[in-house]
Short mmCIF file of C-alpha atoms and ligand atoms in Angstrom, two decimals:
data_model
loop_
_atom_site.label_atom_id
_atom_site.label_comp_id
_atom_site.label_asym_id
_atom_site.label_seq_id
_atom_site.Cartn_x
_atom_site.Cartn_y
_atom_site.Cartn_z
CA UNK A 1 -6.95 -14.68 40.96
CA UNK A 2 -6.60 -10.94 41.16
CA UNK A 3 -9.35 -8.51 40.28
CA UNK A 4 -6.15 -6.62 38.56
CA UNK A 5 -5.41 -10.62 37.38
CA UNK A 6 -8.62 -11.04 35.90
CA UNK A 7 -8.80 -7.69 34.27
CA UNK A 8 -5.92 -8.31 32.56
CA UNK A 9 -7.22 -11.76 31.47
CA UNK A 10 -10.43 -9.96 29.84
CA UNK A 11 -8.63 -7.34 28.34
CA UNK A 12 -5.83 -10.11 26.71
CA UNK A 13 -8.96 -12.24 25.72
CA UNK A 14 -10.40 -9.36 24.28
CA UNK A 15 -7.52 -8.09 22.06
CA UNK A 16 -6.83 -11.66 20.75
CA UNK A 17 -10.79 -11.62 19.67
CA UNK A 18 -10.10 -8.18 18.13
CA UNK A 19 -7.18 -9.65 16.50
CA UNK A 20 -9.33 -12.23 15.18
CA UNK A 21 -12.16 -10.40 13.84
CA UNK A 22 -9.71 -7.86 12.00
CA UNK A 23 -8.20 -10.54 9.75
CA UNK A 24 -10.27 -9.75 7.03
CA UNK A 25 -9.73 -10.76 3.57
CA UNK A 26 -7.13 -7.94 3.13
CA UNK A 27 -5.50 -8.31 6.40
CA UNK A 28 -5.07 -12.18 4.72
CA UNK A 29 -3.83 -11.04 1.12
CA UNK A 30 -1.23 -8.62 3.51
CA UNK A 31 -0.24 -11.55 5.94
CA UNK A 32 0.33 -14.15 2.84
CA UNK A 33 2.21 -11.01 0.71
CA UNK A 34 4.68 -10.40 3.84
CA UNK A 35 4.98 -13.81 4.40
CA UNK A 36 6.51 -14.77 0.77
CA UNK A 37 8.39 -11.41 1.02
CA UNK A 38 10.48 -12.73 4.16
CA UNK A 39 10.59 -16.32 3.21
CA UNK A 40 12.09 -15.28 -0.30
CA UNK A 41 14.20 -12.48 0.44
CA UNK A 42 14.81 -12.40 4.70
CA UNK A 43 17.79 -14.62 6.25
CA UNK A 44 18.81 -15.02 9.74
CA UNK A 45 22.24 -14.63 10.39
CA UNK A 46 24.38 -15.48 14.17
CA UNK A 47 26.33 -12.77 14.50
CA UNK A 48 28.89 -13.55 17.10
CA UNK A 49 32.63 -12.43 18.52
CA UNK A 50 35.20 -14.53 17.95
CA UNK A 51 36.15 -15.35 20.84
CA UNK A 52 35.11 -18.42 23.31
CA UNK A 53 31.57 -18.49 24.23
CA UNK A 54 31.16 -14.94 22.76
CA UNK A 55 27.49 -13.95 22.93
CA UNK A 56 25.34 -14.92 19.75
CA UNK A 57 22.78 -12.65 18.13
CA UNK A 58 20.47 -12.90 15.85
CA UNK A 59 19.98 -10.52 13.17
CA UNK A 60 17.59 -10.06 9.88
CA UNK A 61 19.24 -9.23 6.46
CA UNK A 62 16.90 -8.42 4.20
CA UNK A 63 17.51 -7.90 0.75
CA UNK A 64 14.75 -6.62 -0.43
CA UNK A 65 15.76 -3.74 -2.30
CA UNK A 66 16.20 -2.61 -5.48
CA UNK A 67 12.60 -1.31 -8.00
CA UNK A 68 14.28 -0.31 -11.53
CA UNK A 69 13.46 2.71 -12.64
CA UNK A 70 11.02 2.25 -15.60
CA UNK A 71 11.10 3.19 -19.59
CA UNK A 72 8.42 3.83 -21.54
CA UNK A 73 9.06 1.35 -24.57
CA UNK A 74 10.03 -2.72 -24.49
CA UNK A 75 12.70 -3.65 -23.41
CA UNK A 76 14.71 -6.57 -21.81
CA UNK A 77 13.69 -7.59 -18.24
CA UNK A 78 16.76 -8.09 -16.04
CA UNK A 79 17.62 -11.45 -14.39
CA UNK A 80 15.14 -11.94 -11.12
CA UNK A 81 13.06 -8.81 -12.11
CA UNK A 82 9.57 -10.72 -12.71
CA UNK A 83 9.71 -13.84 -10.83
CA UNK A 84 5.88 -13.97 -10.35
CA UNK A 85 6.36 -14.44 -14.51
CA UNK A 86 4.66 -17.45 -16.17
CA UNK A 87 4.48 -18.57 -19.31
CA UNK A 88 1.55 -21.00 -20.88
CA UNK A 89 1.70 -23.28 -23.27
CA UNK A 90 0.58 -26.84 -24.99
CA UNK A 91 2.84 -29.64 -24.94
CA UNK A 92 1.80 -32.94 -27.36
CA UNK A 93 3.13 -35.89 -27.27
CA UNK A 94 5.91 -35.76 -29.12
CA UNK A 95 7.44 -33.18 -26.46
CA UNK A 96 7.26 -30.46 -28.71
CA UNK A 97 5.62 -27.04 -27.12
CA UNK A 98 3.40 -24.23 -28.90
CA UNK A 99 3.64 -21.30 -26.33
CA UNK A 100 0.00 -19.38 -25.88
CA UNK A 101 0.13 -16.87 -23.34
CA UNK A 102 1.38 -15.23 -20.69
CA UNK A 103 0.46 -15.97 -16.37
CA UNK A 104 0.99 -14.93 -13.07
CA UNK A 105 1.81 -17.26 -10.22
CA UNK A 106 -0.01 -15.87 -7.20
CA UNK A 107 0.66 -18.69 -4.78
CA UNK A 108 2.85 -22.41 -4.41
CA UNK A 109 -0.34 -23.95 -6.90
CA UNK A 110 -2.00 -21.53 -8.57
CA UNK A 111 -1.31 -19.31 -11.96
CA UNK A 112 -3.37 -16.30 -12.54
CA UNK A 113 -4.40 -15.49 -16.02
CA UNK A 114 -6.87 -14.74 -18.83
CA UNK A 115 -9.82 -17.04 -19.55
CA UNK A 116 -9.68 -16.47 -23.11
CA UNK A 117 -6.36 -18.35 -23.40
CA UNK A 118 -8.03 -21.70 -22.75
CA UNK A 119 -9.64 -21.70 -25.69
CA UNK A 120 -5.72 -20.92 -27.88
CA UNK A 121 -6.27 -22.60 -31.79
CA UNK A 122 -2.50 -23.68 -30.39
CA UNK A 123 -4.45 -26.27 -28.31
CA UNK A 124 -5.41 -26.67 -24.29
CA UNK A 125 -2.62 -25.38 -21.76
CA UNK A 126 -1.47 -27.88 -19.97
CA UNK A 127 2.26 -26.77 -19.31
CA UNK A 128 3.71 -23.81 -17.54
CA UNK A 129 6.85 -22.28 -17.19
CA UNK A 130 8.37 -20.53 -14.18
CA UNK A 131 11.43 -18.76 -14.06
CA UNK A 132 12.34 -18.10 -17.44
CA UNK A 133 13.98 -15.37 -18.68
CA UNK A 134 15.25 -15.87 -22.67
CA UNK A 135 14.15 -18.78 -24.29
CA UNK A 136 17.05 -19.24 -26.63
CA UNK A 137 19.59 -19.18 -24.01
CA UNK A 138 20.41 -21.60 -21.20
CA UNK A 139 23.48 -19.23 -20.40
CA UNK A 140 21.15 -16.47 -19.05
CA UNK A 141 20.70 -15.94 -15.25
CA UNK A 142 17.55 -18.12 -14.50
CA UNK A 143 15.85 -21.03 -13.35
CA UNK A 144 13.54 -22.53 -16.23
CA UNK A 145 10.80 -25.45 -14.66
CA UNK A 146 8.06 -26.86 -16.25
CA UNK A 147 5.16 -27.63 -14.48
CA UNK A 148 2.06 -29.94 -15.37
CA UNK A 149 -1.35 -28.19 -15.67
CA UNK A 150 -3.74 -30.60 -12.92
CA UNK A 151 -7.00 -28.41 -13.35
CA UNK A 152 -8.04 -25.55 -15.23
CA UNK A 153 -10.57 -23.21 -12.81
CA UNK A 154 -12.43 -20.28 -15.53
CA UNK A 155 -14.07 -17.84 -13.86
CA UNK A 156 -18.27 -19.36 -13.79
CA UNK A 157 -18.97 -15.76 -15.52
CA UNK A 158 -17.02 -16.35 -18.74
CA UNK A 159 -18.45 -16.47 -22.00
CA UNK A 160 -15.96 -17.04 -24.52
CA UNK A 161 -15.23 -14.39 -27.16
CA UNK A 162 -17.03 -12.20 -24.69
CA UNK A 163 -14.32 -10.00 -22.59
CA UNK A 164 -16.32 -9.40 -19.61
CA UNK A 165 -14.55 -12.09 -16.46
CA UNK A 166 -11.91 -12.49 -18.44
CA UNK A 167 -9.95 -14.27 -15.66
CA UNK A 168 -8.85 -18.49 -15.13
CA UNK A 169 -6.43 -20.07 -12.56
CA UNK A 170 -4.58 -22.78 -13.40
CA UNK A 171 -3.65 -25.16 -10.63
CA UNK A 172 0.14 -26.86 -11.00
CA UNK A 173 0.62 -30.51 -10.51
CA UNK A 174 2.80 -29.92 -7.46
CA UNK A 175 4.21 -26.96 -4.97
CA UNK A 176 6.76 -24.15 -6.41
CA UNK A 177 9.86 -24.11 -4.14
CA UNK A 178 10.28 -20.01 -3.61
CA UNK A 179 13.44 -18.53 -4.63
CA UNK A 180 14.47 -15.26 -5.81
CA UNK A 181 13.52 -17.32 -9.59
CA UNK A 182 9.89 -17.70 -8.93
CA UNK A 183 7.46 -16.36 -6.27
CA UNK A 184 4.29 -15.00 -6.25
CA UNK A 185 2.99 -11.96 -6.73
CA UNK A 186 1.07 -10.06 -3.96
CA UNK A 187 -2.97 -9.63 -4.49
CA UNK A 188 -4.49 -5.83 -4.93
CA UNK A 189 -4.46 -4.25 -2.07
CA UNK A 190 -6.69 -1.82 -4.27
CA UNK A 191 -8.30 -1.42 -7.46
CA UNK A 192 -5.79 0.08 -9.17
CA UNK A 193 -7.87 3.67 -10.21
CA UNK A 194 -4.86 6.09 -7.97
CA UNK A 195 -2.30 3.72 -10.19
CA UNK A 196 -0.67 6.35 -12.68
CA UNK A 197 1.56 3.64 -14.03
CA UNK A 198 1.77 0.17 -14.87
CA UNK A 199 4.37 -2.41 -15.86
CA UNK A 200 3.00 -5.11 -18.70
CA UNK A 201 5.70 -7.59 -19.19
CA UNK A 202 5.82 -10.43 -21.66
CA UNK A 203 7.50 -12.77 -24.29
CA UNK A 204 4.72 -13.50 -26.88
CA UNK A 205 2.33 -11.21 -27.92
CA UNK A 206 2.38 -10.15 -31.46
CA UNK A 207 1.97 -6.55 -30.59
CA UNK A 208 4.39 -6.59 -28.27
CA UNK A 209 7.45 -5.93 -30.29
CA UNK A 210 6.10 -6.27 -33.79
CA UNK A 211 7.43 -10.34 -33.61
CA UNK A 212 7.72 -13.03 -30.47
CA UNK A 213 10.75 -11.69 -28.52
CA UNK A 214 13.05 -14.92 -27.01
CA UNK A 215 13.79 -12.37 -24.11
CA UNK A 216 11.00 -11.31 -21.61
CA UNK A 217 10.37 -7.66 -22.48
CA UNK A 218 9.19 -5.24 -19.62
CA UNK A 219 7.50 -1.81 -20.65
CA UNK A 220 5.70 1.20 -18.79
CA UNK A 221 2.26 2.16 -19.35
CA UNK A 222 -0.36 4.76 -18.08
CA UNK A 223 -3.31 4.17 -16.36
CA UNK A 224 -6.04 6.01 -18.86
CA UNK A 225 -8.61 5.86 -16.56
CA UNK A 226 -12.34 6.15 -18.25
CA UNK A 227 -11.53 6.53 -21.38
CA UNK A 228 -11.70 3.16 -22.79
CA UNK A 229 -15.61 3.82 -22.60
CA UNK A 230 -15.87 6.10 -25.24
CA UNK A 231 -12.63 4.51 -27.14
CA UNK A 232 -13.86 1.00 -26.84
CA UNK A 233 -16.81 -0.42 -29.82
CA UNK A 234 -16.37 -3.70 -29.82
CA UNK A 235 -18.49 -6.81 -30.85
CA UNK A 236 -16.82 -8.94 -27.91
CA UNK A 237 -17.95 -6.00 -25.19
CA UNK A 238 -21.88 -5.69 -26.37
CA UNK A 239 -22.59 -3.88 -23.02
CA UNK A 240 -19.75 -2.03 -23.39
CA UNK A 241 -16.03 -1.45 -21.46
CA UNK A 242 -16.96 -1.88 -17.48
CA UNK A 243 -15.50 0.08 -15.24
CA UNK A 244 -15.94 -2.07 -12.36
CA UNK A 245 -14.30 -5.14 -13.41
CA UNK A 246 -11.62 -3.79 -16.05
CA UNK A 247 -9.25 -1.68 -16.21
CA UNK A 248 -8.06 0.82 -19.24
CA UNK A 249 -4.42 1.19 -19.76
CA UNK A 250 -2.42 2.26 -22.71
CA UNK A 251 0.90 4.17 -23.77
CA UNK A 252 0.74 7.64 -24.43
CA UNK A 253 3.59 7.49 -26.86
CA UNK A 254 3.61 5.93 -30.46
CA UNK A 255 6.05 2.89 -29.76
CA UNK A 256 6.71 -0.71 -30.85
CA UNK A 257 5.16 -1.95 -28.08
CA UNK A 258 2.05 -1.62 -26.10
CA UNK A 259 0.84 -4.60 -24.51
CA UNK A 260 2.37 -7.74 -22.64
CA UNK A 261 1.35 -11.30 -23.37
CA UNK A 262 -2.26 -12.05 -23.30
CA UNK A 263 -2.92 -13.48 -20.07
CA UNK A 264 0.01 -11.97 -18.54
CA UNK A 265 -0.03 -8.99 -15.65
CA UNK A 266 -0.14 -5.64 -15.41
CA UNK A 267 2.05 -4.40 -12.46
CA UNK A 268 2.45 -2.37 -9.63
CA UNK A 269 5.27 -2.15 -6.75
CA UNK A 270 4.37 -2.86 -3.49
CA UNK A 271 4.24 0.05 -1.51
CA UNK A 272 6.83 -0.77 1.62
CA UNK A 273 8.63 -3.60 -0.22
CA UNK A 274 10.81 -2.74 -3.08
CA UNK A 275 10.96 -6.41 -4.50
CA UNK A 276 7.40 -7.35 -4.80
CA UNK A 277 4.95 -6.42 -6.55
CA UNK A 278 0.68 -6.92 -7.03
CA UNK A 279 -0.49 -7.80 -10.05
CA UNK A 280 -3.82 -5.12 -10.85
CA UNK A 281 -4.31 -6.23 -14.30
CA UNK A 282 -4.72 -9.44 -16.77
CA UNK A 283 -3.78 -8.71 -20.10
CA UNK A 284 -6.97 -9.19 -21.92
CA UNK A 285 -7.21 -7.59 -25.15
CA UNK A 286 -4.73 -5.90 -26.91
CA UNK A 287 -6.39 -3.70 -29.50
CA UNK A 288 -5.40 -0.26 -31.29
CA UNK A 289 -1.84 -1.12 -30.27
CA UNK A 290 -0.80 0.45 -33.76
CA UNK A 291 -1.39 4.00 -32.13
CA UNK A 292 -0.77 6.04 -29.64
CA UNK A 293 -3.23 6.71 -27.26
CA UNK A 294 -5.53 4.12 -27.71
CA UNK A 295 -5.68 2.01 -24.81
CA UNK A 296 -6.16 -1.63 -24.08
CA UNK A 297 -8.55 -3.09 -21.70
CA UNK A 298 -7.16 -5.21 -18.57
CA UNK A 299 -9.34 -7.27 -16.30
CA UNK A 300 -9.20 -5.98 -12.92
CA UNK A 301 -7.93 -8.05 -10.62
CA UNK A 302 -9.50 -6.42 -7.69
CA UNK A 303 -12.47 -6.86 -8.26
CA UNK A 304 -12.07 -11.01 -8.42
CA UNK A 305 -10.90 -10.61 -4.94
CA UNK A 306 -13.73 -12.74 -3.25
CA UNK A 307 -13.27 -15.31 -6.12
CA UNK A 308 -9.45 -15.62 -5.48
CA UNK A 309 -9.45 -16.14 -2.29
CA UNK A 310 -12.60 -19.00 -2.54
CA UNK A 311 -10.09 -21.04 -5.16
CA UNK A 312 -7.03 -20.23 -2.86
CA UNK A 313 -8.44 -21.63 0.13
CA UNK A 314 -9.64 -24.41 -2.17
CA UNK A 315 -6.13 -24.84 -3.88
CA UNK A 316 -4.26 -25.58 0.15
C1 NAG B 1 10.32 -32.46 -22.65
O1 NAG B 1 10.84 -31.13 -22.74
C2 NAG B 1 11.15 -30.55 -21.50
C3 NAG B 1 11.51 -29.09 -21.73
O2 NAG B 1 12.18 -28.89 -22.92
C4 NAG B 1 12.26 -31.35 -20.83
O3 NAG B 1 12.58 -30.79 -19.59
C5 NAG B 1 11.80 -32.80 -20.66
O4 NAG B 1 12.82 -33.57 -20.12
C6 NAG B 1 11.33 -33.38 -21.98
N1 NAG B 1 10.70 -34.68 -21.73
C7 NAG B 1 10.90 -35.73 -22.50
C8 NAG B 1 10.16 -36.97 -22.13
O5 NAG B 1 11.64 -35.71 -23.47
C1 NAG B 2 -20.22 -4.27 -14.71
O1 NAG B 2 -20.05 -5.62 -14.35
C2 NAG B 2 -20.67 -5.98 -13.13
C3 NAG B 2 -20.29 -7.41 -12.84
O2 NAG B 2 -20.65 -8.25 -13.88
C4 NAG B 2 -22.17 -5.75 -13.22
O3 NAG B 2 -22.77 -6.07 -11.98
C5 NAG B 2 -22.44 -4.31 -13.59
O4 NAG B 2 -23.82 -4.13 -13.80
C6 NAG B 2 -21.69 -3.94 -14.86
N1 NAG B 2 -21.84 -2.51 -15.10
C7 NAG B 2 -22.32 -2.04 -16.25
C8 NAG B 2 -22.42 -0.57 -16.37
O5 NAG B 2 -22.66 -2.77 -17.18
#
């Protein structure tokens, strides 16, 4: 070999080690993001002459495209807007389903949500939905599938009727095929305090749209930064709202709705890809959604990052 050989040997050896010791936890939440971004929504096409023994190419058609503008105030999702959307619920034996709360599917197994909805009067979750859009139609644009809960993971921090950690997985009896229906969405990239906006989207929650809507609702809220620790006196936060590990978002408008489902996400669109988003928030607690102004308190996903990623690995 070459000195110039065996320069060029370091130096590759070297940049691959580089490589290696860059994929940090974020460079892994970016890879696995991209990843379900071109397996969902990127197709390679031949392109070719037609003629005899034309030259094929190969091209990329992405069709990624497309954030809706958002309105402040419910209303009705459109068909493959949310498809990180989950609903919970508990099915008995006799088939017959009471649904709880709302969830976020944030890989082929597991379904983010709020640790406060395993302990629903409605009974234990064991059933999710994926790719629903109105539950009184089976005429609407989607692709409704039920999937068994195997194992409910609550954060080790939880203390029910406490909302500090208010944050549970919930692994699925088997892998979600990815279609434009249902995929995940991407983890924080950050901790959502630059956010001026959020989406909260949901079916359920009382406060809602004053009553259970059939149709998932979407709606745009603000990002009120601090405020929920002077706003916030509550018996279930004795310490206090936590700036660390929640996040304070409300509407600044008086409307029907103010919150999505309990359990279900707050969020944001991914910076360079139109159709995906991160979820920042878990709906946690939904108070002083008869007023303007008052905001609710989210648990921030961000700051579960370390946590996540321990019960992803765990979860392949
Ligand atoms: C139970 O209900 C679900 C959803 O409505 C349906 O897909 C499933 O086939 C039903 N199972 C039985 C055993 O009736
Ligand atoms: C916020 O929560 C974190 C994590 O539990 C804790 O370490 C921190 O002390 C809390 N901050 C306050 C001001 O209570």
């Amino acid at each position: 070999m070459t000195e110039a050989n065996v320069a060029r040997l370091l130096l590759f050896v070297l940049a691959q080690v580089t490589f290696v010791m860059c994929q940090d936890a974020d460079a892994l939440a970016k890879q696995s993001c991209t990843q379900v971004k071109r397996d969902v929504f990127e197709e390679r096409v031949a392109i070719s002459f037609f003629f005899a023994n034309a030259p094929v190419r190969w091209e990329t058609i992405d069709s990624c495209h497309g954030s809706r503008p958002l309105i402040v105030g419910g209303t009705p999702a459109e068909p493959k807007e949310f498809p990180p959307m989950a609903r919970l619920g508990n099915r008995d034996r006799n088939n017959d389903t009471k649904w709880i709360c709302g969830g976020t599917l944030i890989s082929n197994r597991l379904v983010l949500t709020a640790a406060h909805c395993l302990y629903s009067e409605k009974g234990a979750v064991n059933v999710v939905r994926l790719g629903e859009l109105d539950f009184a139609s089976d005429q609407d644009d989607a692709e409704p599938e039920d999937f068994v809960v195997q194992e409910i993971i609550e954060h080790p921090d939880y203390n029910y009727q406490m909302l500090y950690h208010d944050i549970a997985l919930l692994l699925l009896d088997r892998a979600v095929k990815f279609s434009v229906y249902k995929h995940p969405a991407c983890l924080p990239f950050v901790d959502g305090d630059r956010s001026e906006n959020f989406i909260a989207i949901g079916w359920g929650h009382k406060k809602f749209a004053g009553r259970e809507s059939t149709k998932l609702l979407k709606v745009k809220l603000t990002n009120f930064g601090t405020r929920c620790l002077t706003s916030t006196d509550l018996d279930e936060l004795p310490n206090g709202y936590n700036v660390s590990t929640m996040l304070c978002i409300g509407s600044p408008e008086l409307k029907d709705t103010c919150n999505g489902d309990s359990g279900g996400p707050v969020l944001n669109y991914h910076d360079d890809y139109p159709c995906m988003y991160h979820v920042m928030g878990i709906t946690s607690s939904g108070i002083g959604c008869e007023n303007a102004n008052v905001p609710s308190i989210y648990t921030r996903v961000h700051y579960y990052l370390d946590w996540l990623r321990q019960e992803l690995a765990k979860s392949r």
